[in-house]
Short mmCIF file of C-alpha atoms and ligand atoms in Angstrom, two decimals:
data_model
loop_
_atom_site.label_atom_id
_atom_site.label_comp_id
_atom_site.label_asym_id
_atom_site.label_seq_id
_atom_site.Cartn_x
_atom_site.Cartn_y
_atom_site.Cartn_z
CA MET A 12 5.57 12.15 19.20
CA GLU A 13 3.07 9.57 18.88
CA LEU A 14 1.08 8.51 15.90
CA ILE A 15 -2.05 6.86 17.09
CA ILE A 16 -3.36 4.67 13.80
CA GLY A 17 -6.33 2.05 13.32
CA PRO A 18 -5.81 -1.22 12.74
CA ARG A 19 -3.38 -1.17 9.81
CA LEU A 20 -5.36 -3.44 7.98
CA TYR A 21 -8.20 -1.26 7.11
CA SER A 22 -7.61 1.90 7.96
CA THR A 23 -6.28 3.40 4.69
CA TRP A 24 -6.19 7.04 6.66
CA SER A 25 -3.76 5.96 9.03
CA LEU A 26 -1.12 4.71 6.55
CA ARG A 27 -1.03 8.63 5.04
CA PRO A 28 0.17 10.56 8.24
CA TRP A 29 2.41 7.35 8.67
CA LEU A 30 3.88 7.15 5.28
CA VAL A 31 4.67 11.31 5.73
CA LEU A 32 6.08 10.76 9.18
CA LYS A 33 8.61 8.35 8.17
CA ARG A 34 9.46 10.71 5.15
CA THR A 35 10.32 13.35 7.87
CA GLY A 36 13.06 10.62 9.46
CA ALA A 37 12.16 12.12 13.18
CA ALA A 38 12.03 9.49 16.13
CA PHE A 39 8.10 8.41 16.84
CA THR A 40 5.78 5.89 18.38
CA THR A 41 2.84 3.85 17.14
CA ARG A 42 -0.64 3.38 18.82
CA GLU A 43 -2.87 0.90 16.93
CA VAL A 44 -6.61 1.52 18.35
CA SER A 45 -9.34 -0.39 17.32
CA TYR A 46 -13.24 1.25 17.11
CA ARG A 47 -14.84 -1.97 16.96
CA THR A 48 -16.82 -2.55 19.57
CA GLU A 49 -19.18 0.02 21.92
CA ALA A 50 -16.31 0.70 24.47
CA GLN A 51 -13.34 1.03 22.22
CA LYS A 52 -15.37 3.80 20.43
CA ALA A 53 -15.80 5.44 23.63
CA GLU A 54 -12.07 5.12 24.29
CA LEU A 55 -11.36 6.60 20.68
CA ARG A 56 -13.82 9.56 21.67
CA ARG A 57 -11.40 9.83 24.68
CA LEU A 58 -8.55 10.15 22.77
CA SER A 59 -9.46 11.76 20.01
CA PRO A 60 -11.80 15.25 19.49
CA SER A 61 -13.51 14.30 16.49
CA GLY A 62 -13.88 10.56 17.23
CA PHE A 63 -11.37 9.28 14.19
CA VAL A 64 -7.85 7.84 13.74
CA PRO A 65 -5.54 9.54 12.75
CA LEU A 66 -3.86 11.53 16.10
CA LEU A 67 -0.90 12.93 16.47
CA LYS A 68 0.10 13.45 20.02
CA VAL A 69 2.82 15.92 20.01
CA ASP A 70 4.12 19.03 22.66
CA GLY A 71 1.20 18.08 24.86
CA GLU A 72 -1.35 18.84 21.48
CA THR A 73 -3.45 16.63 19.87
CA ILE A 74 -2.99 17.11 16.25
CA TRP A 75 -6.21 15.29 14.42
CA ASP A 76 -7.31 14.41 10.60
CA THR A 77 -4.92 13.20 7.99
CA LEU A 78 -4.24 16.44 6.08
CA SER A 79 -3.40 18.80 9.10
CA ILE A 80 -1.05 15.94 10.90
CA SER A 81 1.11 16.05 7.37
CA GLU A 82 0.97 19.89 6.83
CA TRP A 83 2.11 19.84 10.49
CA ALA A 84 4.90 17.25 9.56
CA ALA A 85 5.52 19.64 6.43
CA GLU A 86 5.92 22.92 8.53
CA HIS A 87 8.41 21.38 10.86
CA TYR A 88 10.56 19.38 8.92
CA PRO A 89 11.21 21.77 5.59
CA GLU A 90 14.20 19.96 5.12
CA ALA A 91 12.44 16.73 3.96
CA GLN A 92 10.64 18.59 1.42
CA LEU A 93 7.47 16.82 2.03
CA TRP A 94 5.79 19.33 -0.83
CA PRO A 95 7.30 19.98 -3.79
CA VAL A 96 9.58 23.09 -4.36
CA ASP A 97 8.38 24.79 -7.18
CA ALA A 98 5.07 26.91 -5.94
CA THR A 99 3.07 25.74 -9.28
CA ALA A 100 3.89 21.70 -8.28
CA ARG A 101 3.10 22.78 -4.67
CA ALA A 102 -0.08 24.10 -5.60
CA LEU A 103 -1.45 21.11 -7.47
CA ALA A 104 0.04 18.59 -5.27
CA ARG A 105 -2.23 20.03 -2.69
CA SER A 106 -5.22 20.02 -5.38
CA ALA A 107 -4.33 16.66 -6.02
CA THR A 108 -3.92 15.89 -2.45
CA ALA A 109 -7.08 17.74 -0.93
CA GLU A 110 -9.14 15.75 -4.00
CA MET A 111 -8.41 13.23 -2.72
CA HIS A 112 -9.05 13.76 1.04
CA SER A 113 -12.57 14.98 0.04
CA GLY A 114 -13.16 12.81 -3.28
CA PHE A 115 -13.05 9.27 -4.49
CA MET A 116 -16.39 8.13 -2.75
CA ALA A 117 -17.15 5.28 -5.16
CA LEU A 118 -13.93 4.36 -5.15
CA ARG A 119 -13.81 3.71 -1.20
CA ASP A 120 -17.23 2.51 -1.29
CA LEU A 121 -17.17 -0.18 -3.72
CA CYS A 122 -13.14 -1.29 -3.41
CA GLY A 123 -13.60 -1.51 0.40
CA MET A 124 -10.98 -2.68 3.03
CA GLY A 125 -12.69 -6.00 3.72
CA PRO A 126 -11.36 -8.93 5.39
CA ASP A 127 -9.42 -10.61 2.42
CA HIS A 128 -6.93 -7.96 3.30
CA PRO A 129 -6.22 -5.58 0.47
CA MET A 130 -4.21 -3.57 2.11
CA ALA A 131 -1.75 -6.12 2.57
CA GLY A 132 -1.70 -7.46 -1.06
CA ALA A 133 -3.43 -11.23 0.22
CA ALA A 134 -6.28 -12.46 -2.02
CA ARG A 135 -7.46 -11.03 -4.78
CA ALA A 136 -11.36 -9.48 -5.60
CA GLU A 137 -13.01 -9.63 -8.76
CA THR A 138 -13.18 -6.14 -9.95
CA PRO A 139 -16.67 -4.24 -9.54
CA SER A 140 -18.21 -2.71 -12.50
CA ASP A 141 -20.33 0.25 -11.76
CA PRO A 142 -20.53 3.43 -13.21
CA ALA A 143 -19.40 6.14 -10.64
CA LEU A 144 -16.26 3.61 -9.66
CA ASP A 145 -15.34 4.30 -13.82
CA ARG A 146 -15.81 7.81 -12.92
CA ASP A 147 -13.48 7.67 -10.40
CA LEU A 148 -11.17 5.95 -12.17
CA ALA A 149 -11.16 7.82 -15.01
CA ARG A 150 -10.40 10.75 -13.32
CA LEU A 151 -7.47 9.34 -10.79
CA VAL A 152 -5.90 8.00 -14.59
CA GLU A 153 -5.87 11.62 -15.90
CA LEU A 154 -4.88 13.42 -13.00
CA TRP A 155 -1.99 10.92 -12.37
CA ARG A 156 -1.53 11.39 -16.04
CA GLN A 157 -1.48 14.66 -16.20
CA MET A 158 0.87 15.28 -13.52
CA ARG A 159 3.72 12.48 -14.37
CA SER A 160 3.73 14.36 -17.38
CA ARG A 161 4.41 17.62 -16.40
CA PHE A 162 6.12 17.53 -13.00
CA GLY A 163 7.36 13.82 -13.11
CA ALA A 164 10.85 13.76 -14.85
CA ASP A 165 12.80 14.17 -11.74
CA GLY A 166 11.34 10.61 -10.21
CA PRO A 167 8.95 8.22 -10.19
CA TRP A 168 6.40 10.11 -7.93
CA LEU A 169 3.33 12.03 -9.08
CA PHE A 170 5.48 15.56 -9.11
CA GLY A 171 8.98 13.76 -9.08
CA ASP A 172 10.26 13.92 -6.13
CA TRP A 173 7.77 12.03 -3.18
CA SER A 174 5.82 14.19 -1.40
CA ILE A 175 2.60 14.20 0.51
CA ALA A 176 0.42 13.68 -2.51
CA ASP A 177 1.91 10.21 -2.99
CA ALA A 178 1.35 9.10 0.90
CA PHE A 179 -2.21 10.15 0.01
CA PHE A 180 -2.40 8.15 -3.14
CA THR A 181 -0.86 4.98 -1.49
CA PRO A 182 -3.74 3.33 -0.02
CA VAL A 183 -5.42 3.35 -3.90
CA ALA A 184 -2.17 1.72 -5.41
CA ALA A 185 -3.90 -0.85 -2.72
CA ARG A 186 -6.95 -0.86 -4.18
CA VAL A 187 -5.97 -1.22 -7.29
CA ARG A 188 -3.84 -4.06 -6.78
CA HIS A 189 -6.70 -6.26 -4.77
CA TYR A 190 -9.21 -5.36 -7.01
CA GLN A 191 -7.57 -6.03 -10.21
CA ILE A 192 -8.56 -2.61 -12.03
CA ASP A 193 -6.96 -2.55 -15.40
CA LEU A 194 -6.23 1.56 -15.93
CA SER A 195 -5.52 0.89 -19.32
CA GLY A 196 -9.55 0.83 -19.76
CA HIS A 197 -9.72 4.35 -18.13
CA GLY A 198 -7.55 5.88 -20.24
CA ASP A 199 -4.54 4.97 -19.50
CA ALA A 200 -3.26 3.44 -22.71
CA ASP A 201 0.47 3.21 -22.38
CA GLY A 202 0.64 2.60 -18.87
CA VAL A 203 1.86 5.87 -17.24
CA ALA A 204 -1.14 5.74 -14.12
CA ARG A 205 0.14 1.80 -13.97
CA ALA A 206 3.51 2.49 -13.25
CA TYR A 207 2.66 5.04 -10.99
CA VAL A 208 0.61 2.56 -8.84
CA GLU A 209 3.66 -0.01 -9.45
CA ALA A 210 6.32 2.99 -7.94
CA LEU A 211 3.75 3.29 -4.32
CA LEU A 212 3.63 -0.13 -4.38
CA ALA A 213 7.16 -0.80 -4.38
CA GLN A 214 7.78 2.16 -1.65
CA PRO A 215 9.56 0.45 1.05
CA ASP A 216 7.84 2.08 4.00
CA PHE A 217 4.86 0.79 2.75
CA GLU A 218 6.01 -2.75 2.54
CA GLU A 219 6.99 -2.26 6.04
CA TRP A 220 3.29 -0.94 6.71
CA GLN A 221 2.15 -4.61 5.12
CA ARG A 222 4.36 -7.24 7.20
CA LEU A 223 2.89 -5.18 10.13
CA ALA A 224 -0.62 -5.44 9.24
CA LEU A 225 -0.22 -9.08 8.63
CA ALA A 226 2.01 -9.39 11.82
CA ASN A 227 -0.16 -8.11 14.03
CA ALA A 228 -3.55 -9.35 12.24
CA ALA A 229 -2.06 -12.94 12.86
N1 GSH B 319 -11.60 12.97 7.28
C1 GSH B 319 -10.72 11.94 8.32
C2 GSH B 319 -10.82 10.69 8.24
C3 GSH B 319 -10.59 9.70 8.95
C4 GSH B 319 -11.43 8.37 9.31
O1 GSH B 319 -12.53 7.84 8.60
N2 GSH B 319 -11.04 7.52 10.16
C5 GSH B 319 -11.82 6.19 10.32
C6 GSH B 319 -10.69 5.17 10.24
S1 GSH B 319 -10.07 4.93 8.53
C7 GSH B 319 -12.09 5.93 12.07
O2 GSH B 319 -11.48 6.96 13.09
N3 GSH B 319 -13.11 5.49 12.06
C8 GSH B 319 -13.70 5.57 13.43
C9 GSH B 319 -15.02 4.50 13.68
O3 GSH B 319 -15.49 4.43 12.99
O4 GSH B 319 -15.44 4.68 14.76
C10 GSH B 319 -8.91 12.05 8.09
O5 GSH B 319 -8.68 12.82 7.21
O6 GSH B 319 -8.56 12.24 9.54
#
């Protein structure tokens, strides 16, 4: 089984299924590809039906898109409990994951993965100011606080135990760190969302990703 990813320093989409696959405990290899030049883009289109990474090569098939790779992992490794066991929590975890997968455009656009390595926690950048970004941050804080207060009693993750939703929000935590976003200014008066961000940043698997990202960039 091989996960084909983009450059670790930039590809937030690649980080998500990599975290998910790590949680399964299954053996897999990772191939990092670049898509800066026309030749590299052409090679990626040869590998990928959509022209995008990440891709999972398994059992002679190519599975593309972060969400479907994550669902594939949840189906094939049920013992890893990649979605919450409780049906209501599971439905809301899927909602939160889908919202991340298709939304938060201002956060993505205005807090991008630039040359100063936001993903790997190197230099810090000034906090951008924009009404659309404020709306995204208020929504994130609201979502995180609601799920943590309803389902978070059994652990530090969004739904208590770790789930695919946490993989999807890990790149957001890297953005909050790098762009020095003060969540208390977006509705997180008592630091519940902040603590969730800290938990995401402290994941050993994410620390490994950051080490690999910087090593490959050197
Ligand atoms: N919806 C896709 C988005 C994937 C995506 O945007 N991948 C970017 C890297 S983070 C990419 O492959 N870019 C290739 C290019 O720009 O040529 C997913 O969830 O997998």
